[in-house]
N, C-alpha and C. Protein backbone atom coordinates (compact mmCIF):
# COMPACT_ATOMS: atom_id res chain seq x y z
N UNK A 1 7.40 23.12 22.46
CA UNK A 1 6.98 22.08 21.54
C UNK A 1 7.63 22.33 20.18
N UNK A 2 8.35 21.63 19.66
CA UNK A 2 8.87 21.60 18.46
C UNK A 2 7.98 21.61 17.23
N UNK A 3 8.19 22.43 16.29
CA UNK A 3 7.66 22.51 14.82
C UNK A 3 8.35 23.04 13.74
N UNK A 4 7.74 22.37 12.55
CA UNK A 4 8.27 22.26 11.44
C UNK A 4 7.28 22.20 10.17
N UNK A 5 7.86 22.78 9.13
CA UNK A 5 6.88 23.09 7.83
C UNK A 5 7.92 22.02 6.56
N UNK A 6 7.04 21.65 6.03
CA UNK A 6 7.97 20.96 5.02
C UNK A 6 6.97 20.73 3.63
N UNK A 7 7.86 20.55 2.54
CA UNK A 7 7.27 20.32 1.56
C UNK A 7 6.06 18.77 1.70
N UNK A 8 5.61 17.95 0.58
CA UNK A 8 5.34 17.14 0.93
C UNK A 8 5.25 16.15 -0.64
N UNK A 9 5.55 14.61 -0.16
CA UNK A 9 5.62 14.19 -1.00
C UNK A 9 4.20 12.39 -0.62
N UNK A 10 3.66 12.35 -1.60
CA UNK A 10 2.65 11.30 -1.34
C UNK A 10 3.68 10.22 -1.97
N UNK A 11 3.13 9.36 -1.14
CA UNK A 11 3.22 7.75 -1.32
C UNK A 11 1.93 6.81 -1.14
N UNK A 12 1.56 5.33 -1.76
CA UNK A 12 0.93 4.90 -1.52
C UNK A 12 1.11 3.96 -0.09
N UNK A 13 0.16 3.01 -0.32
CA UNK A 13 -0.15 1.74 0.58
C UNK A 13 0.98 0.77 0.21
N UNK A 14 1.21 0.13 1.33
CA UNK A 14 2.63 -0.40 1.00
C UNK A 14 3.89 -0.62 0.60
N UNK A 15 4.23 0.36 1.00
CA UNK A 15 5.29 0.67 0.64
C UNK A 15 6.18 -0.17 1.26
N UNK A 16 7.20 -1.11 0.47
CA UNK A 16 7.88 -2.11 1.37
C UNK A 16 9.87 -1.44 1.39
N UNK A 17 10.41 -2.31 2.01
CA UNK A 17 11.56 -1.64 1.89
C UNK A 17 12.46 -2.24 0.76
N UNK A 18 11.81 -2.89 0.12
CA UNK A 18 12.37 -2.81 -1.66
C UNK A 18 12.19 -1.88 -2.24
N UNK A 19 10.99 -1.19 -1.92
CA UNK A 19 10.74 0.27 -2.89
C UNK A 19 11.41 1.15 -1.94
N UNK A 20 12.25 1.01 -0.95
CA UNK A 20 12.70 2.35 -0.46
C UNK A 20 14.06 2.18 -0.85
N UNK A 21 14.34 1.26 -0.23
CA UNK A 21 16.24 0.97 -0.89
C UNK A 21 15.72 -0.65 -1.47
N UNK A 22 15.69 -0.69 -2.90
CA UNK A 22 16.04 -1.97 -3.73
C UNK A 22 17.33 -2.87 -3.21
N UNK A 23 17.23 -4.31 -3.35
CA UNK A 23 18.40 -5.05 -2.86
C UNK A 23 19.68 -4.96 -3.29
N UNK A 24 19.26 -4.42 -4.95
CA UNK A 24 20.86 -4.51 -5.54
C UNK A 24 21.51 -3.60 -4.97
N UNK A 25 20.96 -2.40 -4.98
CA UNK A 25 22.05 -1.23 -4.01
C UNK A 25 22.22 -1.82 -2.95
N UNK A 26 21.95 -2.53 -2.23
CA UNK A 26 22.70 -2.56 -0.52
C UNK A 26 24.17 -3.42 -0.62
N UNK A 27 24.67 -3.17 -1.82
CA UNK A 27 26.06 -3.58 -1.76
C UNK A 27 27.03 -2.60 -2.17
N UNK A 28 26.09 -1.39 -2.59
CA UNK A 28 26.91 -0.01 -2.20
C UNK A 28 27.28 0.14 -0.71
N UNK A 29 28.65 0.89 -0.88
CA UNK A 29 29.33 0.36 0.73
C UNK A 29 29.06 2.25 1.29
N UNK A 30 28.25 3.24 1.08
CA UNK A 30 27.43 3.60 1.99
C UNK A 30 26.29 4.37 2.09
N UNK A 31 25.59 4.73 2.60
CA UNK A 31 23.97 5.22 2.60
C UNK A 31 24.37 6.22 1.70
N UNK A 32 24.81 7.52 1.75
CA UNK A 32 25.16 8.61 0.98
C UNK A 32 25.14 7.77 -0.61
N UNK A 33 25.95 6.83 -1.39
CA UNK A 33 26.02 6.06 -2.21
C UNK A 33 24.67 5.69 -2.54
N UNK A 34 23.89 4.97 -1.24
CA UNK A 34 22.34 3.93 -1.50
C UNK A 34 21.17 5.25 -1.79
N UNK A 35 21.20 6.45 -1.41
CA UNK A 35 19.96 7.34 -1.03
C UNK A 35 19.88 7.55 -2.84
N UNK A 36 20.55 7.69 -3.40
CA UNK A 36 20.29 8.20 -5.18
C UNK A 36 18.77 7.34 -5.55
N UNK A 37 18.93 5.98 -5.26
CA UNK A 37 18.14 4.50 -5.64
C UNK A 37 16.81 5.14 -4.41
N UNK A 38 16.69 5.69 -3.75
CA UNK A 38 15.31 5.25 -2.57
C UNK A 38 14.42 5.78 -3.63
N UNK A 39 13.38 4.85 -3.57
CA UNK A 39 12.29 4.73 -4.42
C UNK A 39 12.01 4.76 -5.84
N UNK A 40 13.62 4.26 -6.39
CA UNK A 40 13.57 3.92 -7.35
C UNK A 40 12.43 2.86 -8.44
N UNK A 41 12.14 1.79 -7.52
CA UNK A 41 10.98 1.22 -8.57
C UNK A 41 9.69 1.71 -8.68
N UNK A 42 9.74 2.38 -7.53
CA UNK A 42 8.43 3.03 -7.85
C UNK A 42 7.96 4.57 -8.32
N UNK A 43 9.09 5.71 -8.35
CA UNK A 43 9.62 6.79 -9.05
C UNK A 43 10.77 6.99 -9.32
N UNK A 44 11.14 6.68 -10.02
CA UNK A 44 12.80 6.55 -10.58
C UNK A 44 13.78 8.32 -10.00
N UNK A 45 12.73 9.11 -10.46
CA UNK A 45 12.98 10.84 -9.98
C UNK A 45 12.99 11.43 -8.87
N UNK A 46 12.34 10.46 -7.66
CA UNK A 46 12.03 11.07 -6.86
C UNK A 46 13.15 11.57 -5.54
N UNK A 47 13.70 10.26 -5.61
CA UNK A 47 15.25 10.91 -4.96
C UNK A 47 15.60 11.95 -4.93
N UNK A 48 15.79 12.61 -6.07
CA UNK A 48 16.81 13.57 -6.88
C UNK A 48 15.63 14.81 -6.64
N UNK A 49 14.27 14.27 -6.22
CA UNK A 49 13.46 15.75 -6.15
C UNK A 49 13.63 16.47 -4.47
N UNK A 50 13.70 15.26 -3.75
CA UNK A 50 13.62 15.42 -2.50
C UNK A 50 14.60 16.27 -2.00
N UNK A 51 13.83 17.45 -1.03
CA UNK A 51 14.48 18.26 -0.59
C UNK A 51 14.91 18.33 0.88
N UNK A 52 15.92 19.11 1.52
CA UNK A 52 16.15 18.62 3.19
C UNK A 52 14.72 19.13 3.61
N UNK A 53 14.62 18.67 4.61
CA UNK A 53 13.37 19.15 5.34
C UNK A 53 12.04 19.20 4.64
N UNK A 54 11.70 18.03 3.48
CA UNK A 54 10.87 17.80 3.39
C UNK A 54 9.92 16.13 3.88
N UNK A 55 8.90 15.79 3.37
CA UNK A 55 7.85 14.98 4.76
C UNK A 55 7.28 14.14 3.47
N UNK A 56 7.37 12.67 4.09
CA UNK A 56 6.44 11.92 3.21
C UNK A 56 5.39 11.39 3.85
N UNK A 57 4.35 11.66 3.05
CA UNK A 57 2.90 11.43 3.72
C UNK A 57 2.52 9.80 2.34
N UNK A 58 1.91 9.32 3.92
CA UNK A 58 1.96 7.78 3.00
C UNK A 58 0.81 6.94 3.69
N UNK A 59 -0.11 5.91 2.89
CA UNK A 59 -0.90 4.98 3.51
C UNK A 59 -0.72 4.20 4.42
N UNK A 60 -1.47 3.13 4.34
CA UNK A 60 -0.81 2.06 5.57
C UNK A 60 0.34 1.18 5.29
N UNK A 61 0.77 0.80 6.28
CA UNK A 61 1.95 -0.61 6.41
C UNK A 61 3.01 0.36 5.22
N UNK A 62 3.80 1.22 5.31
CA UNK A 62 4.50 2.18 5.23
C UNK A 62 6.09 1.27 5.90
N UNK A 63 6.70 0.85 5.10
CA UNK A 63 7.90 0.34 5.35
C UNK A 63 8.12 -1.08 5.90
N UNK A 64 6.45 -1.92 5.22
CA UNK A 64 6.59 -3.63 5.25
C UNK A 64 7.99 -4.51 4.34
N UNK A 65 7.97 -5.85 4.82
CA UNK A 65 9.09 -6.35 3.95
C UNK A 65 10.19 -6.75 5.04
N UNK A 66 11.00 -6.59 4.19
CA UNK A 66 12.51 -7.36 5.16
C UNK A 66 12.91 -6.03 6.27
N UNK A 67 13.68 -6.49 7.21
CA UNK A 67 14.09 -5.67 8.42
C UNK A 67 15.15 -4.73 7.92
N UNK A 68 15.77 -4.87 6.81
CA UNK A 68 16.97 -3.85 6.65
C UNK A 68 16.95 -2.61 7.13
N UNK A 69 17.66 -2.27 8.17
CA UNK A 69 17.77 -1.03 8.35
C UNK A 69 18.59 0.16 7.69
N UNK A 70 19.17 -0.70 6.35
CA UNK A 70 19.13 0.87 5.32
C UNK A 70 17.90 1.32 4.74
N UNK A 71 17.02 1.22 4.90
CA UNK A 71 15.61 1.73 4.95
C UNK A 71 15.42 2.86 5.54
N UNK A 72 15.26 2.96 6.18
CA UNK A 72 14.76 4.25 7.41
C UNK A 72 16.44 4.78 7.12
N UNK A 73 17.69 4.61 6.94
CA UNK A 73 18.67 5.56 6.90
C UNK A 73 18.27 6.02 5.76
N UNK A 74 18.39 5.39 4.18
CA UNK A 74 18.28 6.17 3.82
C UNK A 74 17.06 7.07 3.43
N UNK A 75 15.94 6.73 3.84
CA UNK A 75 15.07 7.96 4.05
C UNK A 75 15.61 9.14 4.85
N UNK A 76 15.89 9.04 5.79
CA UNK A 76 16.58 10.06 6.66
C UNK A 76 18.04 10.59 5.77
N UNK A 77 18.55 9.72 4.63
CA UNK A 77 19.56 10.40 4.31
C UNK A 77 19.21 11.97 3.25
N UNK A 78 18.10 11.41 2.66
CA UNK A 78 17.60 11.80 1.27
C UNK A 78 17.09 13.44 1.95
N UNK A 79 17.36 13.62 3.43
CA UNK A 79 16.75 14.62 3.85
C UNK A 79 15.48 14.99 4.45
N UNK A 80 14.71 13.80 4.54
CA UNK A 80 13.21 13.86 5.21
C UNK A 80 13.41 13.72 6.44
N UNK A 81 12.70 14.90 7.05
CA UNK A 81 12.16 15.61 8.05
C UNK A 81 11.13 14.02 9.36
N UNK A 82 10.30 13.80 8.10
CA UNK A 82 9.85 13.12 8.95
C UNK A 82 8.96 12.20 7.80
N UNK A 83 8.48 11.24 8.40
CA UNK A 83 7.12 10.27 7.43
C UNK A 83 5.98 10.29 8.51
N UNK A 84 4.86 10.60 7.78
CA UNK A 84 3.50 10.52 8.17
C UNK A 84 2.82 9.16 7.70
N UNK A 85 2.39 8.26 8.19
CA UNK A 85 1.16 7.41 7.43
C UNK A 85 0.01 7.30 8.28
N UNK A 86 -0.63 6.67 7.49
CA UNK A 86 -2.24 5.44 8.22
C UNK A 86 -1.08 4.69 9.17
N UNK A 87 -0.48 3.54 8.89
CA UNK A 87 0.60 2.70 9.91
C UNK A 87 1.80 2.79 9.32
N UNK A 88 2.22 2.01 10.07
CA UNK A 88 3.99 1.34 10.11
C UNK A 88 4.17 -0.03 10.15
N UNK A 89 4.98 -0.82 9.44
CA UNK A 89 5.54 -2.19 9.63
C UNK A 89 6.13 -1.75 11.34
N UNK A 90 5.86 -2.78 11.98
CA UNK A 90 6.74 -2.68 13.24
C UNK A 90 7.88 -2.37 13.43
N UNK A 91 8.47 -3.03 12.98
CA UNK A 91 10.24 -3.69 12.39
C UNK A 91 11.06 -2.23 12.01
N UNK A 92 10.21 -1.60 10.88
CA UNK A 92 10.52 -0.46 10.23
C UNK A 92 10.09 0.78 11.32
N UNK A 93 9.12 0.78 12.27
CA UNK A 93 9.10 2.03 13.09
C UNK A 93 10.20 2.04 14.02
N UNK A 94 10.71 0.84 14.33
CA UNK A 94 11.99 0.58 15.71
C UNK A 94 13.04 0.73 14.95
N UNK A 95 13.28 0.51 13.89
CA UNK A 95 14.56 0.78 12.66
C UNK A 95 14.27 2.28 13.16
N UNK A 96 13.44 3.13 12.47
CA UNK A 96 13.63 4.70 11.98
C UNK A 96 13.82 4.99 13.39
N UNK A 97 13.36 4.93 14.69
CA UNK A 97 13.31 5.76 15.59
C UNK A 97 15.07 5.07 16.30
N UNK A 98 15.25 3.79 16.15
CA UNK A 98 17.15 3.95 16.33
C UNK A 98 17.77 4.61 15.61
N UNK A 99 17.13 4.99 14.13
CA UNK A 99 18.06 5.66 13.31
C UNK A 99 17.93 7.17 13.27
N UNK A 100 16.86 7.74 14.50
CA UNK A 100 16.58 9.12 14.45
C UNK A 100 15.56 10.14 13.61
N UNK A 101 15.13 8.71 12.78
CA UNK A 101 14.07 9.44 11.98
C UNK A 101 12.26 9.62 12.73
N UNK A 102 12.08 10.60 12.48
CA UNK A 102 10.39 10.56 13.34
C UNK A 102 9.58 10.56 12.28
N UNK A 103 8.56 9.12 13.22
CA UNK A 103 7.22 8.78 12.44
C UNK A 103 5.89 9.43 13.06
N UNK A 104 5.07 9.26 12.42
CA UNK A 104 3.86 9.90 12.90
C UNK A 104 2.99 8.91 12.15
N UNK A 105 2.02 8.20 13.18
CA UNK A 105 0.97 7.48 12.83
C UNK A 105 -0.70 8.87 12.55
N UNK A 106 -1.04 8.54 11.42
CA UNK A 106 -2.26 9.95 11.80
C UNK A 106 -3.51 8.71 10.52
N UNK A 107 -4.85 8.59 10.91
CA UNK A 107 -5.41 8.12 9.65
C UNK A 107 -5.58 8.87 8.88
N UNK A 108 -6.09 10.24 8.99
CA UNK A 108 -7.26 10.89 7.90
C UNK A 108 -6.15 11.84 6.89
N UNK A 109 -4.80 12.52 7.56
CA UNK A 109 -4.16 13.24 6.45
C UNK A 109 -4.01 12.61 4.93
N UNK A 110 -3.82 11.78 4.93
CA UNK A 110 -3.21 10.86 3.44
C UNK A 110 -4.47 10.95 2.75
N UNK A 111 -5.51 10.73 3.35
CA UNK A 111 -6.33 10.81 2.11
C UNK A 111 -7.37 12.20 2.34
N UNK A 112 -6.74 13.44 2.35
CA UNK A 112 -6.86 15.03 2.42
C UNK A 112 -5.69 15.86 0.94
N UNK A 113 -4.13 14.85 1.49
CA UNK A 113 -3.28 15.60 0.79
C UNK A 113 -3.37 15.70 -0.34
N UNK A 114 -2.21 16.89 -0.99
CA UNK A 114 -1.93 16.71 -2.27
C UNK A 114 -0.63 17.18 -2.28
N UNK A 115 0.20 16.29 -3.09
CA UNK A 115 1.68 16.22 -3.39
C UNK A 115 1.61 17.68 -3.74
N UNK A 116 3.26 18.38 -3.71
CA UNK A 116 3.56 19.64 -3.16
C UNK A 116 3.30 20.61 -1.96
N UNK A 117 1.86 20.15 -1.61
CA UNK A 117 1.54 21.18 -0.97
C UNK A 117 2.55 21.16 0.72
N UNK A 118 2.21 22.02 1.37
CA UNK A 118 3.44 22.28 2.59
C UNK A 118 2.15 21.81 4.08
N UNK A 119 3.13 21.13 5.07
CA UNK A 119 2.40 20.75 6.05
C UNK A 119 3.31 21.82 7.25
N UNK A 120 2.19 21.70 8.45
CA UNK A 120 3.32 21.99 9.24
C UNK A 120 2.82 21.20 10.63
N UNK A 121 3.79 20.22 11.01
CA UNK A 121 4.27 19.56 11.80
C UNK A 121 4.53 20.20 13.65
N UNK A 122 3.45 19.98 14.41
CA UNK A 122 3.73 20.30 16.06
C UNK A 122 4.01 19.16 16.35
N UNK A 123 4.89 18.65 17.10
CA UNK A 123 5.53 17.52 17.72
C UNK A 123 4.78 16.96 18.81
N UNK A 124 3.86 15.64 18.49
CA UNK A 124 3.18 15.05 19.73
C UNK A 124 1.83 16.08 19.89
N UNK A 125 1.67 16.83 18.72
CA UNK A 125 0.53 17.57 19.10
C UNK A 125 -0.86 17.83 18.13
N UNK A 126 -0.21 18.06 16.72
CA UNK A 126 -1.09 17.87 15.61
C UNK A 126 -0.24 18.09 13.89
N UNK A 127 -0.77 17.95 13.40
CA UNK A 127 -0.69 18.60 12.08
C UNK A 127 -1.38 19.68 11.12
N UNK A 128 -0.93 20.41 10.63
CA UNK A 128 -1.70 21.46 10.35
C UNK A 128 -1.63 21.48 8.62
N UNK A 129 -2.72 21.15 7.73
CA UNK A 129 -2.51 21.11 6.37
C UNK A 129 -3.72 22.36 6.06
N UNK A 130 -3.58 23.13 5.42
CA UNK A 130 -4.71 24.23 5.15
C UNK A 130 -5.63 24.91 5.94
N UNK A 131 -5.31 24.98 7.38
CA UNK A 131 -5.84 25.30 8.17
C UNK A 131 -6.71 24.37 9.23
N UNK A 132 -6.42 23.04 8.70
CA UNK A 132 -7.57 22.15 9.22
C UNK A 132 -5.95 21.16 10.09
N UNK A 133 -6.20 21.03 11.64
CA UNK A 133 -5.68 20.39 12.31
C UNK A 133 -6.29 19.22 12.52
N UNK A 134 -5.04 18.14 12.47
CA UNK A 134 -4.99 16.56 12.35
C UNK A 134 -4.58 15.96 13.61
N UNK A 135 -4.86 15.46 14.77
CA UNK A 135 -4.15 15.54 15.51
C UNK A 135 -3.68 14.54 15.66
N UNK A 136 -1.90 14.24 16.10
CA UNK A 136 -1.31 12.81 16.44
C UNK A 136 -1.12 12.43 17.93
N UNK A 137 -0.76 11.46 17.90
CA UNK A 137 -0.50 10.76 19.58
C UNK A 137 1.06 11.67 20.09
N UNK A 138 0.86 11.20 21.22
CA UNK A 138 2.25 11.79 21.88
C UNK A 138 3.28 10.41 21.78
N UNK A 139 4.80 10.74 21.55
CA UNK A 139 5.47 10.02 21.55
C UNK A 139 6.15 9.72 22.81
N UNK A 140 6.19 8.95 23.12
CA UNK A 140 6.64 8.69 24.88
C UNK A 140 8.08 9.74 24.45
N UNK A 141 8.46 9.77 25.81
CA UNK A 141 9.65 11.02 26.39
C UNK A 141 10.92 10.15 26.12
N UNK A 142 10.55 9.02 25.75
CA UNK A 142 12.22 8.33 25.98
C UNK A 142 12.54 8.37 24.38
N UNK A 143 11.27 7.82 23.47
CA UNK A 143 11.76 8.04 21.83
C UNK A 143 12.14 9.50 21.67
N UNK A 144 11.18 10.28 22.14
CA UNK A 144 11.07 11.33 21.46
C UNK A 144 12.85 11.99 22.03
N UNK A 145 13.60 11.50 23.17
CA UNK A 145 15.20 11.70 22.91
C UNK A 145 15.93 11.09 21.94
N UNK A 146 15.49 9.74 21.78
CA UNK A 146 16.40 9.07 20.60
C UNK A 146 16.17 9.71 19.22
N UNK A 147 14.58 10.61 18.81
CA UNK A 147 14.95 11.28 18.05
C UNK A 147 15.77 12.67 17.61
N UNK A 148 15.45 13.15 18.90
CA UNK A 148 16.10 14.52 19.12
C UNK A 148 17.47 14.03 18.96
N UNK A 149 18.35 13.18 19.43
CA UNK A 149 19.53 12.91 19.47
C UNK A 149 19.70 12.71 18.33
N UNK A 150 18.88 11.64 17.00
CA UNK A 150 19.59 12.01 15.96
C UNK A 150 19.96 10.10 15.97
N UNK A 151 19.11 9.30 16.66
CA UNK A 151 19.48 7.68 17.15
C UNK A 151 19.64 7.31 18.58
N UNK A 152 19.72 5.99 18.45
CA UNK A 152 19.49 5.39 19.47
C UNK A 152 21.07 5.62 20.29
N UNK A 153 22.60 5.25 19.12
CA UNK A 153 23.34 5.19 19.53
C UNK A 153 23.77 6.29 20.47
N UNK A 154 23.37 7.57 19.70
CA UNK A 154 23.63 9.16 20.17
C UNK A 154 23.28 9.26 21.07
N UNK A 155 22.18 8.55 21.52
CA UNK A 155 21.08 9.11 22.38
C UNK A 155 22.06 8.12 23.79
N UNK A 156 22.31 7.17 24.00
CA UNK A 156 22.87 6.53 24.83
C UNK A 156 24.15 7.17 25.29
N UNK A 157 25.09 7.20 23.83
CA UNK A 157 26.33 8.09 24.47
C UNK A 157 26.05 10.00 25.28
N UNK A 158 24.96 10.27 24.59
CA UNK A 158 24.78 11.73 25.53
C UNK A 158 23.84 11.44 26.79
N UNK A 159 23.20 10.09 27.11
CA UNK A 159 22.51 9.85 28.46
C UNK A 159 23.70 9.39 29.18
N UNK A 160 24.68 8.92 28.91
CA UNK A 160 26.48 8.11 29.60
C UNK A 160 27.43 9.17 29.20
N UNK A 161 27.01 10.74 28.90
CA UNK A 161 27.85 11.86 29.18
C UNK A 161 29.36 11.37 27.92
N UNK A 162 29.15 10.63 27.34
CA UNK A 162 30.73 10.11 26.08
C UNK A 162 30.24 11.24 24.85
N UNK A 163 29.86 12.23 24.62
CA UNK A 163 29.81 13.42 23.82
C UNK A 163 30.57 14.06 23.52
N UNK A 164 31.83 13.65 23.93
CA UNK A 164 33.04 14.84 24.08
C UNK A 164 33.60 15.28 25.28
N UNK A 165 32.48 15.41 26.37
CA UNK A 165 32.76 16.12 27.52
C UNK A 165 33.96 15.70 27.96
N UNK A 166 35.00 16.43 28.62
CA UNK A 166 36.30 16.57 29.08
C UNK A 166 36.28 15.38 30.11
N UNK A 167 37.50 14.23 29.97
CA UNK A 167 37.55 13.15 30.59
C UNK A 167 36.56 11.92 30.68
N UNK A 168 35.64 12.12 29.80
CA UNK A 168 35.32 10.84 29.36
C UNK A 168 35.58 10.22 28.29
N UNK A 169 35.88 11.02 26.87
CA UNK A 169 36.48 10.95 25.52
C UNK A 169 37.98 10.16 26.13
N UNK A 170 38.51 10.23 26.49
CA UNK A 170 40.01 9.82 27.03
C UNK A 170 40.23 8.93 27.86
N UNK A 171 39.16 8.39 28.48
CA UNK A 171 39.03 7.82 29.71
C UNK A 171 39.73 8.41 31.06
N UNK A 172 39.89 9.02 31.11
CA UNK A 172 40.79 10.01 32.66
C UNK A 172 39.10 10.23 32.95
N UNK A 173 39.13 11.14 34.06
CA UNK A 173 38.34 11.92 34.71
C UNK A 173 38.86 12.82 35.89
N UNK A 174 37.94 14.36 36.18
CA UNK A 174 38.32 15.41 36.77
C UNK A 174 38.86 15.16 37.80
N UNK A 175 38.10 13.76 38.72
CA UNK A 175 38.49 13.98 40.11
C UNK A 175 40.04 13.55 40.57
C-alpha cells in the first residue's frame, strides 16, 4: 500500500478553477509558465510557497467552474502530492485523475486541520493527522493505474506496451 507524508496547505469551499489557474494566464503557452499564477486571486504567495510533495486539504466542490484542464495540471505542476476535500466538481475529478493527479474525497479532515501541519497519506486506506485516522474510500484498480502512471495518456501507452520497449517505439517487432 502506498504512503506519503506531506506538508499541508488549507483551502476553502469553492474553490473554482479561476482561483486555481485565472483566465488571463491560459494564454501562457505552457503549464511550467501558468503554475507561478495558481491561486493567485485568492493568495497571491502561495504558489511560490508550495513545496514538491506537499497536499492541499480543502472544503467542498474543490475545483467547480469551467472544465479547463490546466487546472488539475497545474496543481500537479506546482508539486502537489495530492488534494484532499469534503467533494469535487465532477469535471475537475476526471481532469486530475487523466492528468495523474490523486484526489481523496474524506468529510471530517478539513475541518480538524491546520495549515502547516504534516499529514500522512495510506492510499485507499486512511489518513493519519496527529494520530487520529480518517479513513478514505478505495479507488477502483483501474484509476488508481492512471495515477500511478502519472495520466491517462501514460497509462494507455504502458497497458499497449509503446514505453520504449524494443520494437514497438519503431514499429518493427521481435518476431
Amino acid at each position: 500500500m502506498e504512503q506519503f507524508t506531506g506538508k499541508v496547505w488549507v483551502l476553502g469551499d469553492d474553490i473554482d478553477t479561476d482561483i486555481i489557474i485565472p483566465t488571463e494566464y491560459l494564454a501562457l503557452k505552457t503549464i511550467e509558465e501558468m503554475k507561478q499564477y495558481g491561486f493567485s486571486p485568492l493568495r497571491p504567495e502561495l504558489a511560490a510557497q508550495i513545496g514538491q510533495g506537499d497536499i492541499l486539504v480543502a472544503g467542498k466542490n474543490f475545483g467547480c467552474g469551467s472544465s479547463r484542464e490546466q487546472a488539475p495540471e497545474v496543481v500537479k505542476a506546482l508539486g502537489i502530492r495530492c488534494v484532499i476535500a469534503k467533494s469535487f466538481a465532477r469535471i475537475f475529478f476526471r481532469n486530475a485523475i487523466n492528468n495523474g493527479l490523486l484526489l481523496i474525497e474524506q468529510q471530517d479532515l478539513y475541518d480538524d486541520m491546520e495549515e502547516g501541519d504534516r499529514i500522512t497519506v495510506t492510499v485507499n486506506q486512511d489518513v493519519d493527522y496527529r494520530g487520529k485516522r480518517y479513513p478514505i474510500a478505495s479507488l477502483p484498480q483501474n484509476l488508481v493505474e492512471i495515477i500511478a502512471a502519472g495520466g491517462l495518456v501514460k497509462a494507455m501507452r504502458r497497458r499497449n506496451g509503446l514505453d520504449g520497449e524494443r520494437g514497438q517505439e519503431d514499429g518493427t517487432d521481435d518476431c
